[in-house]
Amino acid sequence: MQFGIFSVGDVTVDPTTGRAPTEHERIKAMLAIALKAEEVGLDVFATGEHHNPPFVPSSPTTMLGWIAARTERIILSTATTLITTNDPVKIAEDYAMLQHVADGRVDLMLGRGNTGPVYPWFGQDIRQGIPLAVENYALLHRLWREEVVDWEGRFRTPLQSFTATPRPLDGVPPFVWHGSIRSPEIAEQAAYYGDGFFHNNIFWPQEHTRRMVELYRTRFAHHGHGTPEQAIVGLGGQVFMRANSQDAVREFRPYFDKAPVYGHGPSLEDFTEQTPLTVGSPQQVIERTLGFRDAVGDYQRQLFLMDHAGLPLKTVLEQLDILGEEVVPVLRKEFAVGRPTTVPDAPTHAARRGQQGS
């Protein structure tokens, strides 16, 4: 399995100080967090893509290219690449370039985005979100696999004898995850192409996550890519940890209560009971995360959201130390217990290049 973190890049007031970081401070914090993730032994750093305040990561490839130059091992990913409002030609070329810069340590997670006003900013209509996602990815998939593409669709100008440059590194396109919270059409899209399916897994009850992953696994097998157990699944999660669970709850409560995403709604206790959010000791995080396998089966990637809701950088770095030193080593060991040999490993560029040559 791969373990890592993902960031949505929110600029949020710290409720304990009343101060929000500047955009510059938040961007620099994300870079520091990515470097720390490699330092503590995590496998993946993923950034979201947003084009509206209060978020800063509008150019993931710029950020990930900087991180690639300063790291050696960690996989660089997106937590969302907007397949609906980005031109698939630009995605094909940008991420192939990043793939070369990072020596293959790149994959991406496609998503539709859930902010309505963003669509018209890029000349699109949110009511066409699903058709856009389907058509744009059909083109992206071809651009990475065919040297010369002739294409015509509904949402962009036709292409005639077009070649995207640079070509994917070693002829192996970046691995694609299709990210979704609630859309069965996206699970179907991932299954149709034999790509990965990433369920955000931070807001909804576990039963909802189980149903979405089960749909993807069933359709993956239907489309002839292997057994349901061989489908490539990733999950999100949210955690906040201290050695003592009471200390974790006390410290995190003001951030939860004021956070724009889930503040002013259910109590922290209700939210942690009803969703995968875990606030407590490292052992509680370990036990809760191991429970995800009961819901979705053996899976390939687990990413945690940790730098959100106004938490200061110092606190986030402390959380990463705990995650890397006390939590992930145990998760690696326990998830390996009883894992069938038929369940594939998490995808990497090197492994996929080897499969292509075999």
C-alpha positions as a Markdown table, in Angstrom:
| # | Residue | x | y | z |
|---|---|---|---|---|
| 1 | Met | 0.0 | 0.0 | 0.0 |
| 2 | Gln | 0.9 | 3.6 | -0.4 |
| 3 | Phe | 0.4 | 6.1 | 2.4 |
| 4 | Gly | 0.4 | 9.9 | 2.0 |
| 5 | Ile | -1.3 | 13.2 | 2.5 |
| 6 | Phe | -3.5 | 15.4 | 0.4 |
| 7 | Ser | -4.0 | 19.1 | 0.7 |
| 8 | Val | -6.9 | 21.3 | -0.5 |
| 9 | Gly | -4.8 | 24.4 | 0.0 |
| 10 | Asp | -7.4 | 26.4 | 2.0 |
| 11 | Val | -6.6 | 29.8 | 3.5 |
| 12 | Thr | -8.5 | 29.8 | 6.7 |
| 13 | Val | -8.4 | 31.9 | 9.9 |
| 14 | Asp | -6.8 | 30.2 | 12.8 |
| 15 | Pro | -9.6 | 30.5 | 15.4 |
| 16 | Thr | -7.1 | 30.5 | 18.3 |
| 17 | Thr | -5.3 | 33.6 | 17.0 |
| 18 | Gly | -7.8 | 35.3 | 14.7 |
| 19 | Arg | -5.2 | 35.5 | 12.0 |
| 20 | Ala | -5.3 | 33.9 | 8.5 |
| 21 | Pro | -2.0 | 33.2 | 6.6 |
| 22 | Thr | -1.3 | 35.2 | 3.5 |
| 23 | Glu | -1.5 | 33.4 | 0.2 |
| 24 | His | 2.3 | 33.5 | 0.1 |
| 25 | Glu | 2.5 | 32.0 | 3.5 |
| 26 | Arg | 0.0 | 29.3 | 2.7 |
| 27 | Ile | 1.8 | 28.3 | -0.5 |
| 28 | Lys | 5.1 | 28.1 | 1.2 |
| 29 | Ala | 3.5 | 26.0 | 4.0 |
| 30 | Met | 2.3 | 23.5 | 1.4 |
| 31 | Leu | 5.8 | 23.2 | 0.0 |
| 32 | Ala | 7.2 | 22.7 | 3.5 |
| 33 | Ile | 4.6 | 20.0 | 4.2 |
| 34 | Ala | 5.4 | 18.2 | 1.0 |
| 35 | Leu | 9.1 | 18.0 | 1.9 |
| 36 | Lys | 8.2 | 16.9 | 5.4 |
| 37 | Ala | 6.1 | 14.1 | 4.0 |
| 38 | Glu | 9.1 | 12.6 | 2.2 |
| 39 | Glu | 11.3 | 13.2 | 5.3 |
| 40 | Val | 9.0 | 11.1 | 7.5 |
| 41 | Gly | 8.7 | 8.3 | 5.0 |
| 42 | Leu | 5.4 | 8.8 | 3.3 |
| 43 | Asp | 4.8 | 7.6 | -0.2 |
| 44 | Val | 2.5 | 10.3 | -1.7 |
| 45 | Phe | 1.9 | 14.1 | -1.6 |
| 46 | Ala | -1.1 | 15.3 | -3.4 |
| 47 | Thr | -2.4 | 18.8 | -4.0 |
| 48 | Gly | -5.9 | 19.9 | -5.0 |
| 49 | Glu | -6.7 | 22.3 | -7.8 |
| 50 | His | -8.9 | 25.3 | -7.1 |
| 51 | His | -9.5 | 28.6 | -8.9 |
| 52 | Asn | -11.5 | 30.5 | -6.3 |
| 53 | Pro | -10.8 | 32.0 | -2.9 |
| 54 | Pro | -10.1 | 30.9 | -0.2 |
| 55 | Phe | -7.9 | 28.3 | -1.9 |
| 56 | Val | -4.4 | 28.8 | -3.4 |
| 57 | Pro | -3.4 | 25.8 | -5.5 |
| 58 | Ser | -4.5 | 27.0 | -8.9 |
| 59 | Ser | -1.4 | 25.6 | -10.7 |
| 60 | Pro | -0.6 | 22.1 | -9.4 |
| 61 | Thr | 2.1 | 21.3 | -12.0 |
| 62 | Thr | 4.0 | 24.5 | -11.0 |
| 63 | Met | 3.9 | 23.4 | -7.3 |
| 64 | Leu | 4.6 | 19.7 | -8.0 |
| 65 | Gly | 7.5 | 20.6 | -10.3 |
| 66 | Trp | 9.1 | 22.6 | -7.5 |
| 67 | Ile | 8.7 | 19.7 | -5.1 |
| 68 | Ala | 10.0 | 17.2 | -7.7 |
| 69 | Ala | 13.3 | 19.2 | -7.9 |
| 70 | Arg | 13.7 | 18.9 | -4.1 |
| 71 | Thr | 12.7 | 15.4 | -3.4 |
| 72 | Glu | 13.9 | 12.0 | -4.5 |
| 73 | Arg | 11.3 | 9.3 | -3.7 |
| 74 | Ile | 7.8 | 10.6 | -2.9 |
| 75 | Ile | 5.1 | 10.2 | -5.6 |
| 76 | Leu | 3.6 | 13.6 | -6.6 |
| 77 | Ser | 0.0 | 13.6 | -7.4 |
| 78 | Thr | -3.1 | 15.8 | -7.6 |
| 79 | Ala | -6.0 | 15.5 | -5.2 |
| 80 | Thr | -8.1 | 16.9 | -8.0 |
| 81 | Thr | -7.3 | 17.8 | -11.6 |
| 82 | Leu | -10.4 | 19.4 | -13.0 |
| 83 | Ile | -11.2 | 17.3 | -16.1 |
| 84 | Thr | -14.2 | 19.4 | -16.8 |
| 85 | Thr | -12.8 | 23.0 | -17.0 |
| 86 | Asn | -9.2 | 22.2 | -18.1 |
| 87 | Asp | -8.5 | 21.5 | -21.8 |
| 88 | Pro | -7.5 | 17.8 | -22.1 |
| 89 | Val | -4.8 | 18.7 | -24.5 |
| 90 | Lys | -3.2 | 21.0 | -21.9 |
| 91 | Ile | -3.6 | 18.3 | -19.2 |
| 92 | Ala | -1.9 | 15.8 | -21.5 |
| 93 | Glu | 1.1 | 18.0 | -22.2 |
| 94 | Asp | 1.5 | 19.5 | -18.7 |
| 95 | Tyr | 1.5 | 16.2 | -16.8 |
| 96 | Ala | 3.7 | 14.5 | -19.4 |
| 97 | Met | 6.2 | 17.3 | -18.9 |
| 98 | Leu | 5.9 | 16.9 | -15.1 |
| 99 | Gln | 6.4 | 13.2 | -15.5 |
| 100 | His | 9.8 | 13.8 | -17.2 |
| 101 | Val | 10.8 | 16.4 | -14.7 |
| 102 | Ala | 10.0 | 14.0 | -11.8 |
| 103 | Asp | 11.5 | 10.9 | -13.4 |
| 104 | Gly | 8.1 | 9.2 | -13.4 |
| 105 | Arg | 7.1 | 10.0 | -9.9 |
| 106 | Val | 3.7 | 11.4 | -11.0 |
| 107 | Asp | 0.1 | 10.4 | -11.2 |
| 108 | Leu | -3.1 | 12.4 | -11.1 |
| 109 | Met | -6.6 | 12.3 | -9.8 |
| 110 | Leu | -9.3 | 13.5 | -12.0 |
| 111 | Gly | -12.4 | 15.2 | -10.6 |
| 112 | Arg | -15.3 | 17.4 | -11.8 |
| 113 | Gly | -15.1 | 20.1 | -9.1 |
| 114 | Asn | -18.0 | 21.1 | -7.0 |
| 115 | Thr | -17.8 | 24.9 | -7.3 |
| 116 | Gly | -20.5 | 26.1 | -9.7 |
| 117 | Pro | -19.1 | 29.6 | -10.7 |
| 118 | Val | -15.7 | 28.0 | -11.8 |
| 119 | Tyr | -17.4 | 26.5 | -14.8 |
| 120 | Pro | -18.3 | 29.7 | -16.7 |
| 121 | Trp | -14.9 | 31.2 | -15.8 |
| 122 | Phe | -13.5 | 28.5 | -18.2 |
| 123 | Gly | -16.3 | 28.7 | -20.7 |
| 124 | Gln | -18.3 | 25.7 | -19.5 |
| 125 | Asp | -21.6 | 24.9 | -17.9 |
| 126 | Ile | -21.8 | 22.9 | -14.6 |
| 127 | Arg | -25.0 | 21.2 | -15.8 |
| 128 | Gln | -22.7 | 19.5 | -18.4 |
| 129 | Gly | -20.3 | 18.3 | -15.6 |
| 130 | Ile | -20.7 | 14.6 | -16.2 |
| 131 | Pro | -20.7 | 14.7 | -20.1 |
| 132 | Leu | -17.6 | 17.0 | -19.9 |
| 133 | Ala | -15.8 | 14.6 | -17.6 |
| 134 | Val | -16.6 | 11.6 | -19.9 |
| 135 | Glu | -15.7 | 13.3 | -23.2 |
| 136 | Asn | -12.6 | 15.1 | -22.0 |
| 137 | Tyr | -11.1 | 12.0 | -20.4 |
| 138 | Ala | -11.8 | 10.0 | -23.6 |
| 139 | Leu | -9.7 | 12.5 | -25.4 |
| 140 | Leu | -7.0 | 12.6 | -22.7 |
| 141 | His | -6.7 | 8.9 | -22.7 |
| 142 | Arg | -6.1 | 8.8 | -26.4 |
| 143 | Leu | -3.6 | 11.7 | -26.4 |
| 144 | Trp | -1.3 | 9.8 | -24.1 |
| 145 | Arg | -1.5 | 6.5 | -26.1 |
| 146 | Glu | -1.7 | 7.5 | -29.7 |
| 147 | Glu | 1.1 | 9.4 | -31.5 |
| 148 | Val | -1.3 | 11.1 | -34.0 |
| 149 | Val | -4.9 | 11.9 | -33.0 |
| 150 | Asp | -7.9 | 12.9 | -35.1 |
| 151 | Trp | -10.8 | 13.8 | -32.9 |
| 152 | Glu | -14.1 | 15.6 | -32.8 |
| 153 | Gly | -16.5 | 16.1 | -29.9 |
| 154 | Arg | -19.1 | 18.5 | -28.4 |
| 155 | Phe | -17.0 | 20.6 | -26.1 |
| 156 | Arg | -13.8 | 21.7 | -27.9 |
| 157 | Thr | -12.6 | 22.4 | -31.4 |
| 158 | Pro | -11.7 | 19.3 | -33.5 |
| 159 | Leu | -8.1 | 17.9 | -33.7 |
| 160 | Gln | -6.5 | 16.9 | -37.0 |
| 161 | Ser | -3.3 | 14.9 | -37.0 |
| 162 | Phe | -2.4 | 16.2 | -33.6 |
| 163 | Thr | 0.5 | 15.0 | -31.5 |
| 164 | Ala | 0.7 | 16.0 | -27.8 |
| 165 | Thr | 4.3 | 16.8 | -26.7 |
| 166 | Pro | 6.2 | 15.7 | -24.9 |
| 167 | Arg | 5.2 | 12.1 | -25.1 |
| 168 | Pro | 4.7 | 10.2 | -21.8 |
| 169 | Leu | 8.0 | 9.1 | -20.2 |
| 170 | Asp | 9.0 | 5.6 | -21.4 |
| 171 | Gly | 5.7 | 5.5 | -23.3 |
| 172 | Val | 3.9 | 5.0 | -20.0 |
| 173 | Pro | 1.1 | 7.6 | -19.3 |
| 174 | Pro | 0.8 | 8.9 | -15.7 |
| 175 | Phe | -1.5 | 6.6 | -13.7 |
| 176 | Val | -5.0 | 8.1 | -13.4 |
| 177 | Trp | -7.3 | 7.9 | -10.4 |
| 178 | His | -10.9 | 9.0 | -10.9 |
| 179 | Gly | -11.9 | 10.8 | -7.7 |
| 180 | Ser | -15.5 | 11.1 | -6.5 |
| 181 | Ile | -17.5 | 11.5 | -3.4 |
| 182 | Arg | -21.0 | 10.6 | -4.6 |
| 183 | Ser | -21.2 | 10.1 | -8.5 |
| 184 | Pro | -21.7 | 6.5 | -9.7 |
| 185 | Glu | -20.9 | 7.7 | -13.2 |
| 186 | Ile | -17.3 | 8.4 | -12.2 |
| 187 | Ala | -17.0 | 5.0 | -10.6 |
| 188 | Glu | -18.2 | 3.6 | -13.9 |
| 189 | Gln | -15.7 | 5.7 | -15.9 |
| 190 | Ala | -12.8 | 4.5 | -13.7 |
| 191 | Ala | -14.0 | 0.9 | -14.2 |
| 192 | Tyr | -14.4 | 1.2 | -17.9 |
| 193 | Tyr | -10.8 | 2.2 | -18.5 |
| 194 | Gly | -9.4 | 0.0 | -15.8 |
| 195 | Asp | -8.0 | 3.1 | -14.0 |
| 196 | Gly | -8.0 | 3.7 | -10.2 |
| 197 | Phe | -11.0 | 4.9 | -8.2 |
| 198 | Phe | -10.3 | 7.2 | -5.3 |
| 199 | His | -13.2 | 7.8 | -2.8 |
| 200 | Asn | -12.7 | 11.0 | -0.9 |
| 201 | Asn | -14.0 | 9.2 | 2.3 |
| 202 | Ile | -14.1 | 12.3 | 4.6 |
| 203 | Phe | -17.7 | 13.5 | 4.7 |
| 204 | Trp | -20.0 | 10.5 | 4.2 |
| 205 | Pro | -20.8 | 7.5 | 6.4 |
| 206 | Gln | -18.7 | 4.3 | 5.8 |
| 207 | Glu | -21.7 | 2.5 | 4.2 |
| 208 | His | -21.8 | 5.1 | 1.4 |
| 209 | Thr | -18.1 | 4.6 | 0.7 |
| 210 | Arg | -18.6 | 0.8 | 0.7 |
| 211 | Arg | -21.4 | 1.0 | -1.9 |
| 212 | Met | -19.4 | 3.3 | -4.2 |
| 213 | Val | -16.3 | 1.1 | -4.1 |
| 214 | Glu | -18.3 | -2.1 | -4.5 |
| 215 | Leu | -19.9 | -0.6 | -7.7 |
| 216 | Tyr | -16.5 | 0.3 | -9.1 |
| 217 | Arg | -15.1 | -3.2 | -8.3 |
| 218 | Thr | -18.1 | -4.9 | -9.9 |
| 219 | Arg | -17.9 | -2.8 | -13.1 |
| 220 | Phe | -14.1 | -3.2 | -13.3 |
| 221 | Ala | -14.6 | -6.9 | -13.5 |
| 222 | His | -17.5 | -6.5 | -15.9 |
| 223 | His | -15.3 | -4.6 | -18.3 |
| 224 | Gly | -12.7 | -7.4 | -18.3 |
| 225 | His | -9.9 | -5.9 | -16.4 |
| 226 | Gly | -9.6 | -8.6 | -13.8 |
| 227 | Thr | -11.5 | -9.8 | -10.7 |
| 228 | Pro | -13.2 | -7.2 | -8.4 |
| 229 | Glu | -10.4 | -7.7 | -5.9 |
| 230 | Gln | -7.8 | -6.6 | -8.5 |
| 231 | Ala | -9.4 | -3.2 | -9.0 |
| 232 | Ile | -7.2 | -0.3 | -7.8 |
| 233 | Val | -8.8 | 1.6 | -4.9 |
| 234 | Gly | -7.7 | 4.6 | -2.9 |
| 235 | Leu | -9.3 | 6.3 | 0.1 |
| 236 | Gly | -9.1 | 9.6 | 1.8 |
| 237 | Gly | -9.3 | 10.3 | 5.5 |
| 238 | Gln | -9.0 | 13.1 | 8.1 |
| 239 | Val | -7.1 | 12.8 | 11.4 |
| 240 | Phe | -5.8 | 14.9 | 14.2 |
| 241 | Met | -3.6 | 13.2 | 16.9 |
| 242 | Arg | -2.0 | 13.8 | 20.2 |
| 243 | Ala | -0.5 | 11.2 | 22.6 |
| 244 | Asn | -3.6 | 11.6 | 24.8 |
| 245 | Ser | -6.9 | 11.5 | 23.0 |
| 246 | Gln | -8.5 | 14.1 | 25.3 |
| 247 | Asp | -5.7 | 16.5 | 24.4 |
| 248 | Ala | -6.3 | 15.9 | 20.7 |
| 249 | Val | -10.0 | 16.6 | 21.1 |
| 250 | Arg | -9.4 | 19.7 | 23.2 |
| 251 | Glu | -6.9 | 21.2 | 20.7 |
| 252 | Phe | -8.8 | 20.4 | 17.5 |
| 253 | Arg | -12.3 | 21.4 | 18.7 |
| 254 | Pro | -12.0 | 25.1 | 17.9 |
| 255 | Tyr | -10.6 | 24.4 | 14.4 |
| 256 | Phe | -13.5 | 22.0 | 13.8 |
| 257 | Asp | -16.1 | 24.3 | 15.2 |
| 258 | Lys | -15.1 | 27.3 | 13.0 |
| 259 | Ala | -14.0 | 25.4 | 9.8 |
| 260 | Pro | -15.9 | 26.7 | 6.7 |
| 261 | Val | -16.2 | 23.1 | 5.4 |
| 262 | Tyr | -17.9 | 21.5 | 8.4 |
| 263 | Gly | -18.1 | 24.0 | 11.1 |
| 264 | His | -21.4 | 25.3 | 12.5 |
| 265 | Gly | -23.0 | 21.9 | 11.8 |
| 266 | Pro | -22.9 | 18.6 | 13.7 |
| 267 | Ser | -20.8 | 18.5 | 16.9 |
| 268 | Leu | -17.2 | 17.1 | 16.7 |
| 269 | Glu | -18.4 | 14.0 | 18.5 |
| 270 | Asp | -21.3 | 13.4 | 16.1 |
| 271 | Phe | -19.1 | 14.0 | 13.1 |
| 272 | Thr | -16.4 | 11.6 | 14.2 |
| 273 | Glu | -19.0 | 9.0 | 14.9 |
| 274 | Gln | -20.8 | 9.4 | 11.5 |
| 275 | Thr | -17.7 | 9.9 | 9.2 |
| 276 | Pro | -14.1 | 8.7 | 9.0 |
| 277 | Leu | -12.8 | 11.8 | 10.8 |
| 278 | Thr | -10.6 | 10.5 | 13.7 |
| 279 | Val | -9.5 | 12.8 | 16.5 |
| 280 | Gly | -7.6 | 11.0 | 19.2 |
| 281 | Ser | -4.4 | 9.0 | 19.9 |
| 282 | Pro | -2.2 | 7.4 | 17.3 |
| 283 | Gln | -3.7 | 4.0 | 18.3 |
| 284 | Gln | -7.2 | 5.2 | 17.7 |
| 285 | Val | -6.2 | 6.4 | 14.2 |
| 286 | Ile | -4.6 | 3.0 | 13.5 |
| 287 | Glu | -7.6 | 1.1 | 14.6 |
| 288 | Arg | -10.0 | 3.3 | 12.6 |
| 289 | Thr | -8.0 | 3.2 | 9.5 |
| 290 | Leu | -7.6 | -0.5 | 9.6 |
| 291 | Gly | -11.3 | -0.7 | 9.8 |
| 292 | Phe | -11.6 | 0.8 | 6.3 |
| 293 | Arg | -10.5 | -2.6 | 4.9 |
| 294 | Asp | -13.6 | -4.1 | 6.4 |
| 295 | Ala | -15.7 | -1.8 | 4.3 |
| 296 | Val | -13.9 | -1.8 | 1.0 |
| 297 | Gly | -11.6 | -4.8 | 1.0 |
| 298 | Asp | -7.8 | -4.7 | 0.5 |
| 299 | Tyr | -6.9 | -1.4 | -1.3 |
| 300 | Gln | -3.9 | 0.4 | -2.6 |
| 301 | Arg | -3.6 | 4.0 | -1.4 |
| 302 | Gln | -4.5 | 5.8 | 1.8 |
| 303 | Leu | -4.2 | 9.6 | 1.9 |
| 304 | Phe | -4.9 | 11.8 | 4.9 |
| 305 | Leu | -6.0 | 15.4 | 5.0 |
| 306 | Met | -4.1 | 17.2 | 7.8 |
| 307 | Asp | -3.3 | 20.8 | 6.8 |
| 308 | His | -6.8 | 22.4 | 6.9 |
| 309 | Ala | -9.2 | 24.4 | 8.9 |
| 310 | Gly | -6.6 | 27.0 | 9.9 |
| 311 | Leu | -4.2 | 24.7 | 11.6 |
| 312 | Pro | -0.7 | 26.4 | 11.9 |
| 313 | Leu | 2.2 | 24.9 | 10.0 |
| 314 | Lys | 4.0 | 24.0 | 13.2 |
| 315 | Thr | 1.1 | 21.8 | 14.3 |
| 316 | Val | 0.8 | 20.2 | 10.9 |
| 317 | Leu | 4.5 | 19.3 | 10.9 |
| 318 | Glu | 4.0 | 17.8 | 14.3 |
| 319 | Gln | 1.1 | 15.7 | 13.0 |
| 320 | Leu | 3.3 | 14.4 | 10.1 |
| 321 | Asp | 6.0 | 13.3 | 12.6 |
| 322 | Ile | 3.3 | 11.3 | 14.5 |
| 323 | Leu | 1.9 | 9.9 | 11.3 |
| 324 | Gly | 5.3 | 8.9 | 9.9 |
| 325 | Glu | 6.8 | 7.6 | 13.1 |
| 326 | Glu | 3.9 | 6.0 | 15.0 |
| 327 | Val | 1.0 | 5.3 | 12.6 |
| 328 | Val | 2.1 | 4.4 | 9.1 |
| 329 | Pro | 4.7 | 1.8 | 10.1 |
| 330 | Val | 2.0 | -0.1 | 12.0 |
| 331 | Leu | -0.5 | 0.3 | 9.2 |
| 332 | Arg | 2.0 | -1.0 | 6.7 |
| 333 | Lys | 2.5 | -4.1 | 8.8 |
| 334 | Glu | -1.1 | -4.7 | 9.7 |
| 335 | Phe | -2.5 | -4.1 | 6.2 |
| 336 | Ala | 0.0 | -6.7 | 4.9 |
| 337 | Val | -1.4 | -9.4 | 7.2 |
| 338 | Gly | -3.7 | -11.7 | 5.3 |
| 339 | Arg | -3.5 | -9.6 | 2.1 |
| 340 | Pro | -4.1 | -12.0 | -0.8 |
| 341 | Thr | -1.3 | -12.4 | -3.3 |
| 342 | Thr | -3.9 | -11.7 | -6.0 |
| 343 | Val | -4.4 | -8.2 | -4.8 |
| 344 | Pro | -2.2 | -5.9 | -6.9 |
| 345 | Asp | 0.3 | -3.5 | -5.4 |
| 346 | Ala | -0.2 | 0.2 | -5.6 |
| 347 | Pro | 0.8 | 1.4 | -9.1 |
| 348 | Thr | 4.2 | 3.0 | -9.7 |
| 349 | His | 5.9 | 4.2 | -12.9 |
| 350 | Ala | 8.6 | 1.6 | -12.6 |
| 351 | Ala | 6.2 | -1.3 | -12.2 |
| 352 | Arg | 3.9 | -0.2 | -15.1 |
| 353 | Arg | 6.9 | 0.3 | -17.3 |
| 354 | Gly | 8.0 | -3.3 | -16.5 |
| 355 | Gln | 4.5 | -4.6 | -17.3 |
| 356 | Gln | 4.5 | -2.8 | -20.6 |
| 357 | Gly | 7.8 | -4.5 | -21.5 |
| 358 | Ser | 6.8 | -8.0 | -20.4 |
